[in-house]
Coordinates of C-alpha atoms in Angstrom, one line a residue:
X150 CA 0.0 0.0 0.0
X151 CA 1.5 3.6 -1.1
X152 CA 0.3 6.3 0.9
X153 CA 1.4 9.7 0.5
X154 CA 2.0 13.1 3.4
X155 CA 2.9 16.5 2.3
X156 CA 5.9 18.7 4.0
X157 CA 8.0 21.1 2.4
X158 CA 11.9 21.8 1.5
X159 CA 14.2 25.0 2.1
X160 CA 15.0 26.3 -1.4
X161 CA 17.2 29.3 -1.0
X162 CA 14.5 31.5 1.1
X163 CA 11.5 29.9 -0.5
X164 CA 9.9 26.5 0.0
X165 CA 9.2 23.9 -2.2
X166 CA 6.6 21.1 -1.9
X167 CA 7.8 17.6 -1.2
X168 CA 5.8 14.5 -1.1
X169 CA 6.2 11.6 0.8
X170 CA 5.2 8.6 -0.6
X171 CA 5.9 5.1 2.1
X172 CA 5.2 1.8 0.7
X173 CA 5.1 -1.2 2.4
X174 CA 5.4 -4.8 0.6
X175 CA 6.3 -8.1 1.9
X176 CA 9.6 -9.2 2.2
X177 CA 12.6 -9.0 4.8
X178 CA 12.1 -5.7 7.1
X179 CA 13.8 -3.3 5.7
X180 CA 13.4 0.9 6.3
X181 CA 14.8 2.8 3.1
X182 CA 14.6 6.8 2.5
X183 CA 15.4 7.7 -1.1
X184 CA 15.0 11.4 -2.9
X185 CA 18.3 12.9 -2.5
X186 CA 18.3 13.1 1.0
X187 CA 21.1 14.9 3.0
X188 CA 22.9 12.7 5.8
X189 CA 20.0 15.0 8.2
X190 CA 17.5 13.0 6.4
X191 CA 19.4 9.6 6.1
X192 CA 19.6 9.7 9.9
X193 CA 15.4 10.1 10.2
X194 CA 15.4 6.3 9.8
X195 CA 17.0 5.8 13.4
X196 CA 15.0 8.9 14.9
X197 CA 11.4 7.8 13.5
X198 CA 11.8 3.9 14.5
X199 CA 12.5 4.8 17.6
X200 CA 10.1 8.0 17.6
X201 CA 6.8 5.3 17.0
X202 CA 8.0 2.8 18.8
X203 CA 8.1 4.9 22.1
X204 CA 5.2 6.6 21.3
X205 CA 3.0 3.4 21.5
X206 CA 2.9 2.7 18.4
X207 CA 3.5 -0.3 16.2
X208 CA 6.8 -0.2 13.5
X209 CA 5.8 -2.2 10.5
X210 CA 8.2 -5.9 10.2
X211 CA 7.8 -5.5 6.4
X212 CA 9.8 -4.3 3.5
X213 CA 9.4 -0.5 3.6
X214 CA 10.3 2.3 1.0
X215 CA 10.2 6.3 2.4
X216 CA 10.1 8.4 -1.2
X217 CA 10.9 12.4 -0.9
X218 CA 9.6 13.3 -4.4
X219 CA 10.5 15.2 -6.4
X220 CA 14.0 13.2 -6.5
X221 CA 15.9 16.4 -7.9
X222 CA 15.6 18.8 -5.4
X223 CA 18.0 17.9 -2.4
X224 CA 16.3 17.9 1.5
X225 CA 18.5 19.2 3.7
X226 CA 17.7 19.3 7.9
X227 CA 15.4 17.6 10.0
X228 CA 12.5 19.0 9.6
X229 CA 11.1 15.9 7.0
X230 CA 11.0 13.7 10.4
X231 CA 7.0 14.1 11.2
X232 CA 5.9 13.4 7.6
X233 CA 7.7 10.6 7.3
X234 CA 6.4 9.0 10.3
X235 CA 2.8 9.9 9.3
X236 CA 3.2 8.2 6.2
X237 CA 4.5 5.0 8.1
X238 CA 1.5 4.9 10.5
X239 CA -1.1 5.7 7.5
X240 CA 0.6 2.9 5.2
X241 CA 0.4 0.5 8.3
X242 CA -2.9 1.2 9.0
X243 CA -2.6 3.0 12.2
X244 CA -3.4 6.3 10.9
X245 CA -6.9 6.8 8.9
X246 CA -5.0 8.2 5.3
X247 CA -7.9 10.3 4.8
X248 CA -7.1 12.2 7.8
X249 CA -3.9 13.6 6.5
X250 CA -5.3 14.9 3.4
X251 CA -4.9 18.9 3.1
X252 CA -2.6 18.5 5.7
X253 CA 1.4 19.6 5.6
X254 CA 3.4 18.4 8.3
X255 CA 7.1 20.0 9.6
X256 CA 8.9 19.2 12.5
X257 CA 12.1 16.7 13.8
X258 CA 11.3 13.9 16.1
X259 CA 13.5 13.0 19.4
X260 CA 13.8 8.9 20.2
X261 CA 11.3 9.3 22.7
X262 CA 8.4 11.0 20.6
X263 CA 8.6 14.8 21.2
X264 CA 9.0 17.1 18.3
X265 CA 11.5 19.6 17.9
X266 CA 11.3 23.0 15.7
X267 CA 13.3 23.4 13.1
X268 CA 14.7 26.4 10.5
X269 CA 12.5 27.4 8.2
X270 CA 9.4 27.1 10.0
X271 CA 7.9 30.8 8.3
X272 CA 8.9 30.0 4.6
X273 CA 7.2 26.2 4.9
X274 CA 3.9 27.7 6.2
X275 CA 3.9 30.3 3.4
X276 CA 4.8 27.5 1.3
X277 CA 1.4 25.6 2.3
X278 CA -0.4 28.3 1.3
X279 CA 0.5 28.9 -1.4
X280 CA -0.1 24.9 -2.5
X281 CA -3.1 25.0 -1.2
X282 CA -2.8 22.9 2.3
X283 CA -5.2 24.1 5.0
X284 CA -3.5 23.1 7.7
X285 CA -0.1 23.0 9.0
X286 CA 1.0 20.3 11.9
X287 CA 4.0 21.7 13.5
X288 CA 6.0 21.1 16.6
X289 CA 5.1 23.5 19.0
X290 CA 8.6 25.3 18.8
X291 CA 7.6 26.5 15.2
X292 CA 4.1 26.7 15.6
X293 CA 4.2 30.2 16.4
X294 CA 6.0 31.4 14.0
X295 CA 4.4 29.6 11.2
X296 CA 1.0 31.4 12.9
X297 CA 2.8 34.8 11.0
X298 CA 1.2 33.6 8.6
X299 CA -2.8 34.2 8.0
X300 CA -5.2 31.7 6.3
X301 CA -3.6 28.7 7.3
X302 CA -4.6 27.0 10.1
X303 CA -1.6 26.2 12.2
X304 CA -1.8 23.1 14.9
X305 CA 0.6 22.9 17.4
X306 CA 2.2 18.9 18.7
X307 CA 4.4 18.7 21.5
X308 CA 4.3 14.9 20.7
X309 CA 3.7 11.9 17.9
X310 CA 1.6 10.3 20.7
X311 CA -1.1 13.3 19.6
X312 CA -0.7 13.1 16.4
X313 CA -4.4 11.2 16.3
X314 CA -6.2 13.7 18.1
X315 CA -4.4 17.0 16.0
X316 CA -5.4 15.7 12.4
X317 CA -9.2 14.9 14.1
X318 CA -9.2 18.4 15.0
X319 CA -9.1 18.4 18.7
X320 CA -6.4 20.4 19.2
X321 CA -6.6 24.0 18.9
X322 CA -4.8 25.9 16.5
X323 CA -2.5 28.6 16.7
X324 CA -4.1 32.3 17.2
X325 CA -2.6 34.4 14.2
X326 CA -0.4 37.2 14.8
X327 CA -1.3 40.9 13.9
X328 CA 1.9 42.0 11.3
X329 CA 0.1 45.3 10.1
X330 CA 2.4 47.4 12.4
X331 CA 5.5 46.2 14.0
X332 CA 6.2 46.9 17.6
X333 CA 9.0 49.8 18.3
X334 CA 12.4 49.7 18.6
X335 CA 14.2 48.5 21.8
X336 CA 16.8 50.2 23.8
X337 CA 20.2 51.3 21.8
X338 CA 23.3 53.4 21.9
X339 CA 21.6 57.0 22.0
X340 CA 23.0 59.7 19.4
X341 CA 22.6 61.7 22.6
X342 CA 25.5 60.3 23.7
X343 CA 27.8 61.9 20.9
X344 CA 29.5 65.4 21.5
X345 CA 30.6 67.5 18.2
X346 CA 30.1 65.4 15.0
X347 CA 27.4 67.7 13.6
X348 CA 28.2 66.9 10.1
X349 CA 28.7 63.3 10.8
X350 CA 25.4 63.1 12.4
X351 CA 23.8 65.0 9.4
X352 CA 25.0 62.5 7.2
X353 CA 23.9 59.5 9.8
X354 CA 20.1 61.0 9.2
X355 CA 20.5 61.5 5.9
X356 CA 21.4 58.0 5.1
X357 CA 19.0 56.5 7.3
X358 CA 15.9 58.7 5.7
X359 CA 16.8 57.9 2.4
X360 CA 18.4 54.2 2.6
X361 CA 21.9 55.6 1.2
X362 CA 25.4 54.2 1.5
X363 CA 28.0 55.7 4.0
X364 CA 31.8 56.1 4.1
X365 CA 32.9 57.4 8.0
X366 CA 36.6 58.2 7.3
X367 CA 39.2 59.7 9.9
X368 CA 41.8 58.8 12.3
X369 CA 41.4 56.0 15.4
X370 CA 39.3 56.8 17.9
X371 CA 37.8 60.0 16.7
X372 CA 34.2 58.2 16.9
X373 CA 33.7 56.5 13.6
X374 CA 32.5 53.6 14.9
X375 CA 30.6 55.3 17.4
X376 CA 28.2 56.8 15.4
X377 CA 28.0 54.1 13.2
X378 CA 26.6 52.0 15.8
X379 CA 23.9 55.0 16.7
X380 CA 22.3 54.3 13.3
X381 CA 20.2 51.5 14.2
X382 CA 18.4 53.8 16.8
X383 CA 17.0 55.9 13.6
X384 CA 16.2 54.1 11.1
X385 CA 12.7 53.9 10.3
X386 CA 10.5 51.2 11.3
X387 CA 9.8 48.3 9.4
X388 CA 6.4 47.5 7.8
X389 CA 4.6 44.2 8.6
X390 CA 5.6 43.0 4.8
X391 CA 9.5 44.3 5.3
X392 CA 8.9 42.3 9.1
X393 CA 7.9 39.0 7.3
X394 CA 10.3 38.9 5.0
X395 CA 13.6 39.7 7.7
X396 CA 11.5 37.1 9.8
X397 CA 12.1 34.3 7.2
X398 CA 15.6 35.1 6.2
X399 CA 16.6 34.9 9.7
X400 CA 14.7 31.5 10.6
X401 CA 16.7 29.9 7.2
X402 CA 19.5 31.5 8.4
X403 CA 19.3 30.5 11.9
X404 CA 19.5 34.3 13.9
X405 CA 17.1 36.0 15.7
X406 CA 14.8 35.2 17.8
X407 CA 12.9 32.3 17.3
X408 CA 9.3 32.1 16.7
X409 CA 8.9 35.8 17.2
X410 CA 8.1 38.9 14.6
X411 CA 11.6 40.7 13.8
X412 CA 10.8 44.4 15.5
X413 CA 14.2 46.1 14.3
X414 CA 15.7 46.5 11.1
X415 CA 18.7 44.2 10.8
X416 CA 22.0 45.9 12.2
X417 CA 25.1 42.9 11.1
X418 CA 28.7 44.1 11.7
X419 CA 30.5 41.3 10.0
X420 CA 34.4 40.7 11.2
X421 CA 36.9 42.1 8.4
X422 CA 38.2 38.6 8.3
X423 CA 34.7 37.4 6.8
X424 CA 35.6 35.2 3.5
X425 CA 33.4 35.5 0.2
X426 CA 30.9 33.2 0.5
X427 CA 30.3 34.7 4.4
X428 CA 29.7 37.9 2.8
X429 CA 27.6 37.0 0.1
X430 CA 25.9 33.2 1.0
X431 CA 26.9 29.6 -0.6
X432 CA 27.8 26.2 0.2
X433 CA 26.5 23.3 -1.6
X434 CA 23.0 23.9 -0.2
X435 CA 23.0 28.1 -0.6
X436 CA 22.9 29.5 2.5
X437 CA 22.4 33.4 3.1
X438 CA 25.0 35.2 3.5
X439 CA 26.2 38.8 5.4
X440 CA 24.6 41.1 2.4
X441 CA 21.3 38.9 2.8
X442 CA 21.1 39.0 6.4
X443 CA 21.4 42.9 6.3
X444 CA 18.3 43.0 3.7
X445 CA 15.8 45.7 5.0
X446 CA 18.3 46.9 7.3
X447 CA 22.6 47.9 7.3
X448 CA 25.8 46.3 7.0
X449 CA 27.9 48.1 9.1
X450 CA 32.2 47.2 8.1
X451 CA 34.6 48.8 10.4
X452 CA 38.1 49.1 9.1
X453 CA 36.8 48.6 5.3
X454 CA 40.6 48.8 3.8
X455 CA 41.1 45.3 5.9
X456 CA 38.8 43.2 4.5
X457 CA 39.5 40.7 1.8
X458 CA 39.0 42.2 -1.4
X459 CA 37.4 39.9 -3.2
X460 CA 34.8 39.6 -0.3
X461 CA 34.5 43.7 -1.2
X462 CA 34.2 43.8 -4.8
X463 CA 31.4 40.8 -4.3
X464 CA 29.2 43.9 -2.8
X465 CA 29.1 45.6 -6.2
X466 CA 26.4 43.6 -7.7
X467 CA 23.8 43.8 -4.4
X468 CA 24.6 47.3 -4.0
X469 CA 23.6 48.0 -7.3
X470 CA 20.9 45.3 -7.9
X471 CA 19.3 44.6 -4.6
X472 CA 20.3 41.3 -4.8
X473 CA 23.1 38.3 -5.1
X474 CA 22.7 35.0 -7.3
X475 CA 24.6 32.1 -6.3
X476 CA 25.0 29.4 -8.7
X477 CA 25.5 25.7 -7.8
X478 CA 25.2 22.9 -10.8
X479 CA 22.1 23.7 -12.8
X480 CA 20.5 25.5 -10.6
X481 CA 20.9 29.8 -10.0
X482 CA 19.7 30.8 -6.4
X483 CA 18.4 34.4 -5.8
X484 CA 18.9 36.3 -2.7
X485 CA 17.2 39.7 -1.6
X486 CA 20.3 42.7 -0.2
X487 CA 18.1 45.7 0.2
X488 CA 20.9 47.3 2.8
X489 CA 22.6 50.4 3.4
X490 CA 26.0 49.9 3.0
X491 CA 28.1 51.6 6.4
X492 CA 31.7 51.5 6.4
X493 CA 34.5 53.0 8.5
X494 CA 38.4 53.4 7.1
X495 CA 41.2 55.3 8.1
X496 CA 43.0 58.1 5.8
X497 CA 45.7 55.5 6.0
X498 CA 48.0 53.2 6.8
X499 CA 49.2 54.5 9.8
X500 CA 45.9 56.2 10.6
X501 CA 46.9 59.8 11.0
X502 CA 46.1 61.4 7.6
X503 CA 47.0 64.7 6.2
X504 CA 50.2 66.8 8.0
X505 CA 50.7 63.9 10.8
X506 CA 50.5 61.2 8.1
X507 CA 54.0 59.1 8.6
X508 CA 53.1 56.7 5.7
X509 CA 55.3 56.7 2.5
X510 CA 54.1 57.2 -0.9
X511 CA 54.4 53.7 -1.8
X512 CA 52.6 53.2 1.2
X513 CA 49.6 55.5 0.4
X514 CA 49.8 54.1 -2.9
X515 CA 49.0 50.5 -2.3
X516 CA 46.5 51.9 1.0
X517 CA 44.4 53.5 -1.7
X518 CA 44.4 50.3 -4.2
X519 CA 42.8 48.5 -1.7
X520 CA 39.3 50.0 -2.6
X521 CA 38.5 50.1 -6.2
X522 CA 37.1 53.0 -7.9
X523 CA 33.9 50.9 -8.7
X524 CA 32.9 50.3 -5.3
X525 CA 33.7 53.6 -4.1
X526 CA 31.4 55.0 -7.0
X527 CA 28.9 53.1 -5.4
X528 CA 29.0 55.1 -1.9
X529 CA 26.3 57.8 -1.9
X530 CA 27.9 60.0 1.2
X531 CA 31.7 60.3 2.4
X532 CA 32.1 62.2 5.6
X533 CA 35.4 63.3 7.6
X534 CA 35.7 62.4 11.6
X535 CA 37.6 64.7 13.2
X536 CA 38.5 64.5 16.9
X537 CA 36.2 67.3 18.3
X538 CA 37.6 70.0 20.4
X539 CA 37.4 70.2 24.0
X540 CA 34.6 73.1 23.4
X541 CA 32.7 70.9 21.3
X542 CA 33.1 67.9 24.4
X543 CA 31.6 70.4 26.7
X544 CA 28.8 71.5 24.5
X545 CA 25.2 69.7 25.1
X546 CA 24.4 67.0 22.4
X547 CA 23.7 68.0 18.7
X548 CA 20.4 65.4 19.3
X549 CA 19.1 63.0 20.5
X550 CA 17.9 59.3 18.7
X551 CA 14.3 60.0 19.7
X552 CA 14.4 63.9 17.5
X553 CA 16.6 62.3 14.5
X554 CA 14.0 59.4 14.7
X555 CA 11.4 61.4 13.9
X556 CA 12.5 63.3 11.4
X557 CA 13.5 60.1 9.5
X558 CA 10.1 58.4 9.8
X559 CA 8.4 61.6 8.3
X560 CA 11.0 61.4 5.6
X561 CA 10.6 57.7 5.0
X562 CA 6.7 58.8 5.0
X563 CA 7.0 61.1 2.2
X564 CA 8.7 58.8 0.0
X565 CA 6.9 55.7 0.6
X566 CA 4.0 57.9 -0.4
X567 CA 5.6 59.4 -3.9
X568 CA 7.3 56.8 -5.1
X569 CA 6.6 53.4 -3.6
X570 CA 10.1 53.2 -2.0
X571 CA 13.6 54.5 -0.1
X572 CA 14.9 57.5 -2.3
X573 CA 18.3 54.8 -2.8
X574 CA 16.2 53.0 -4.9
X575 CA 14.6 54.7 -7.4
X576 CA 15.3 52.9 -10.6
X577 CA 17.0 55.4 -13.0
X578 CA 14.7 55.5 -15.8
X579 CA 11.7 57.3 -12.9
X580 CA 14.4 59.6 -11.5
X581 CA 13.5 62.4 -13.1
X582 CA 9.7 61.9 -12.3
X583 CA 10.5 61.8 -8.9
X584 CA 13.8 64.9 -8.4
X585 CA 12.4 67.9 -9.9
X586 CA 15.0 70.5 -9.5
X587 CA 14.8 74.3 -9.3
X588 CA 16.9 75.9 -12.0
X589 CA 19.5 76.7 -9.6
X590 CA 19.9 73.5 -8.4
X591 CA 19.7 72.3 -12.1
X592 CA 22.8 74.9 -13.1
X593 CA 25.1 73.4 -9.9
X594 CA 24.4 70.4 -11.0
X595 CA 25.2 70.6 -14.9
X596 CA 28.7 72.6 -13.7
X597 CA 29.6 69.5 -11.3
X598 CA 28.8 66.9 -13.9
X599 CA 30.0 68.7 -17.2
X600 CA 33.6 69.6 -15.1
X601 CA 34.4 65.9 -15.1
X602 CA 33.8 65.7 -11.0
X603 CA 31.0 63.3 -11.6
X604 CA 30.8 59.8 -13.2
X605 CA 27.3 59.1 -14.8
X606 CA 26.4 56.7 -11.9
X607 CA 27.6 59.7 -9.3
X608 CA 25.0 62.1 -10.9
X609 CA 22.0 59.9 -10.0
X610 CA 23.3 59.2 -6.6
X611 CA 23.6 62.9 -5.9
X612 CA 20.4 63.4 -7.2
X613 CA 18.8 60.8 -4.8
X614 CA 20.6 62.3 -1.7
X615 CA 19.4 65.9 -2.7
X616 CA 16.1 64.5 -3.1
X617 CA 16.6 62.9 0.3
X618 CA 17.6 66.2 2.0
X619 CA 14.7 68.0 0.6
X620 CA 12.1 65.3 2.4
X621 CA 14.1 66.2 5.3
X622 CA 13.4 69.6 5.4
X623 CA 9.8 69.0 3.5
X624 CA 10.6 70.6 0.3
X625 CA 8.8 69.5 -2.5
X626 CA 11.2 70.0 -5.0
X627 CA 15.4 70.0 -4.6
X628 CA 16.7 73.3 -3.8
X629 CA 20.2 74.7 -4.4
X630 CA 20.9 73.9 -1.0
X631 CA 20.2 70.5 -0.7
X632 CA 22.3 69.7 -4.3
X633 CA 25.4 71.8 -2.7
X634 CA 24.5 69.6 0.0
X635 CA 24.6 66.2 -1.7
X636 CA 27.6 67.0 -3.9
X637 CA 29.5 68.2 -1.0
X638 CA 29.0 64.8 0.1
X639 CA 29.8 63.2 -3.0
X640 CA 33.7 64.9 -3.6
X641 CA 34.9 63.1 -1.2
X642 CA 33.8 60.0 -2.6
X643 CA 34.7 61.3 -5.9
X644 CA 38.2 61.9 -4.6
X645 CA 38.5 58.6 -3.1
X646 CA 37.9 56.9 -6.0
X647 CA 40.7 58.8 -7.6
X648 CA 38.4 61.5 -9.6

């Protein structure tokens, strides 16, 4: 007798459907899984024998074949565990078949019968949705995050032993949770905290209202990383759709809080030892890397000049595309990297810069080499840190998180409402629809770009920080101000990238 259960495979940050198909004939007993199962899924043959077994229930002493169809797709993890032992019991006749129809099932089983969550848990629900399934059996670990999602009926099983009375429908299913607004932000680093670093701090709001990329360049310990840090306290807060989507990227990933909403925009600080694929995902089953993990959020790297540079020059296609493709056999794996790319260097090797500098030309030389032009044409806003005076020490904070905050959300606001996104990514072929200059504005801007101080790429990027500024200060169109502004902002990464 074949009988068939439904559960669901991790595909990059989707889900694909997997069927589970057990037959049982006579002949010696035997227990076989085949489908291109990892050595996770090899091992379910120990785990579910022992899972029934102890869970009062009888294992079939017949030949028995486990199926994970479709046989192309490679199951990776646990999480195949209760399928596969619902599949047993219906094939055995200990579990009415009937029962399990419309029903998905996700979870890894202990010897003794409990269930366990596993990774994942969001994408598989939306997954059995989207297929169709009306419920979802889970273990109770998961349950509540699969529950993000609305229209499927999600049943919690803290045991196989239940199993009979969850598919009957006497257990109660999860409540769904409300992801129309997203609870605020927790308790940070406060920009209160920061003395002196006015124009730092202006460039910290900028980029956060407008989703824009950010150099912080100076000597040790003037505070780069500092305010860096202070960025996550302003950004503006994520809607339920931008909530859902960081939710399932961390579950794959393994980060974050388990079963629960994200709240905050993603904040990762990689280590400037991170290799390639740690930076942009891989491995034989793609796994998201540092760029993914910041989607919807930043990726903050101190001490840029130290990190490997192929791991850097892997940022130029996310940067520029909103997303990394990793490709293993036959198969091309798309990941989202919506961030805002934060980075902190020194003016050199020895970290003094300009009249104290002690570095040689050679050493300048190869100091400079180490970021590429391309990547630095990709950085919306450089700004100098300076070690602030001992006035500026003594003087009472620029602002504070709470003020900046505020002004950021309004900006956001505005351009959520004009254009459908962040100012950082307005597609170039509606950038003129949505930066209407006034004709001073216009002439700075033809001078800066018909000089030779701007590359093509550097023109729309200045326009998309002017238009930022003006949100700021509620302008409808981009005044002179706010173009001086953004280009003043731009040299420096014009002159960085040897321009």
């Amino acid at each position: 007798m074949i009988v068939q259960t439904t559960t669901f495979a991790i595909d990059g940050l989707d889900s694909r459907r997997v069927s589970v198909e057990a037959d049982l004939r006579r002949g010696l007993p035997s227990f076989t899984i085949v489908g291109l199962a990892d050595r996770a899924v090899g091992e379910a043959r120990e785990r579910v024998r022992a899972a029934l077994v102890n869970s009062g229930f009888e294992f079939p002493l017949r030949r028995l074949t486990v199926n994970l169809a479709p046989a192309d797709l490679r199951k990776v993890g646990p999480g195949f565990d209760l399928a596969i032992a619902c599949a047993i019991l219906a094939a055995s006749g200990q579990l009415d078949p009937k029962l399990t129809e419309g029903c998905a099932f996700f979870g890894e089983l202990s010897l003794g019968g409990g269930l366990r969550g596993c990774r994942g848990a969001l994408a598989v629900a939306e997954g059995a949705l989207r297929t169709g399934a009306r419920r979802l059996i889970a273990a109770s670990d998961s349950a509540a995050e699969a529950a993000l999602v609305t229209g499927l009926d999600v049943v919690p099983l803290l045991r196989l032993g239940e199993i009979g009375e969850a598919l009957a429908g006497e257990a109660s299913a999860v409540a769904h949770a409300h992801t129309a607004s997203v609870a605020g932000r927790g308790h940070g680093p406060d920009l209160s905290d920061v003395r002196g670093h006015k124009s730092a701090i202006q460039a910290l709001t900028i980029a956060a209202a407008g989703g824009h990329n950010l150099l912080l360049k100076g000597p040790p310990g003037t505070g780069k990383t500092m305010l860096a840090r202070r960025l996550g306290g302003i950004l503006p807060p994520l809607s339920g759709a931008e909530a859902l989507e960081v939710t399932r990227i961390q579950s794959i990933a393994g980060v974050g809080t388990a079963g629960e909403l994200a709240t905050e925009r993603p904040f990762r600080a990689p280590h400037h030892t991170v290799s390639y694929a740690g930076m942009v995902g891989g491995g034989s089953s793609p796994a998201p890397g540092e760029v993914t993990l910041a989607h919807r959020g930043v990726l903050f790297l101190d001490e840029l000049s130290e990190f490997n540079r192929r791991a850097l020059e892997a940022l130029r296609q996310p940067l520029e595309d909103g997303e990394v493709t990793i490709v293993r056999g036959q198969r091309a794996i798309k990941f989202p990297s919506r961030f805002a790319l934060v980075a902190a260097t020194n003016p050199c090797l020895c970290g003094r810069g300009g009249s104290a500098c002690r570095c040689s030309e050679p050493e300048l030389a190869r100091h400079r080499q180490r970021l590429s032009g391309p990547l630095l044409d990709r950085i919306d806003l450089v700004v100098g840190v300076e070690r602030p005076s001992s006035a500026a020490l003594e003087r009472p904070p620029v602002s504070s998180s709470a003020q900046v905050s505020a002004a950021v959300a309004k900006a956001h606001a505005i351009q959520m409402k004009r254009s459908g996104c962040i100012n950082a990514q307005l597609p170039s072929a509606n950038l003129a629809d949505s930066t209407a200059c006034s004709e001073g504005a216009l002439k700075i801007l033809r001078r800066a770009y018909d000089g030779g101080g701007l590359s093509a790429r550097g023109r729309d990027r200045a326009l998309r920080v002017a238009r930022t500024v003006a949100d700021l200060a509620g302008e409808p169109s981009i005044s002179s101000h706010a173009l001086a502004l953004a280009l003043g902002f731009r040299h420096d990464a014009e002159t960085l990238a040897g321009r």
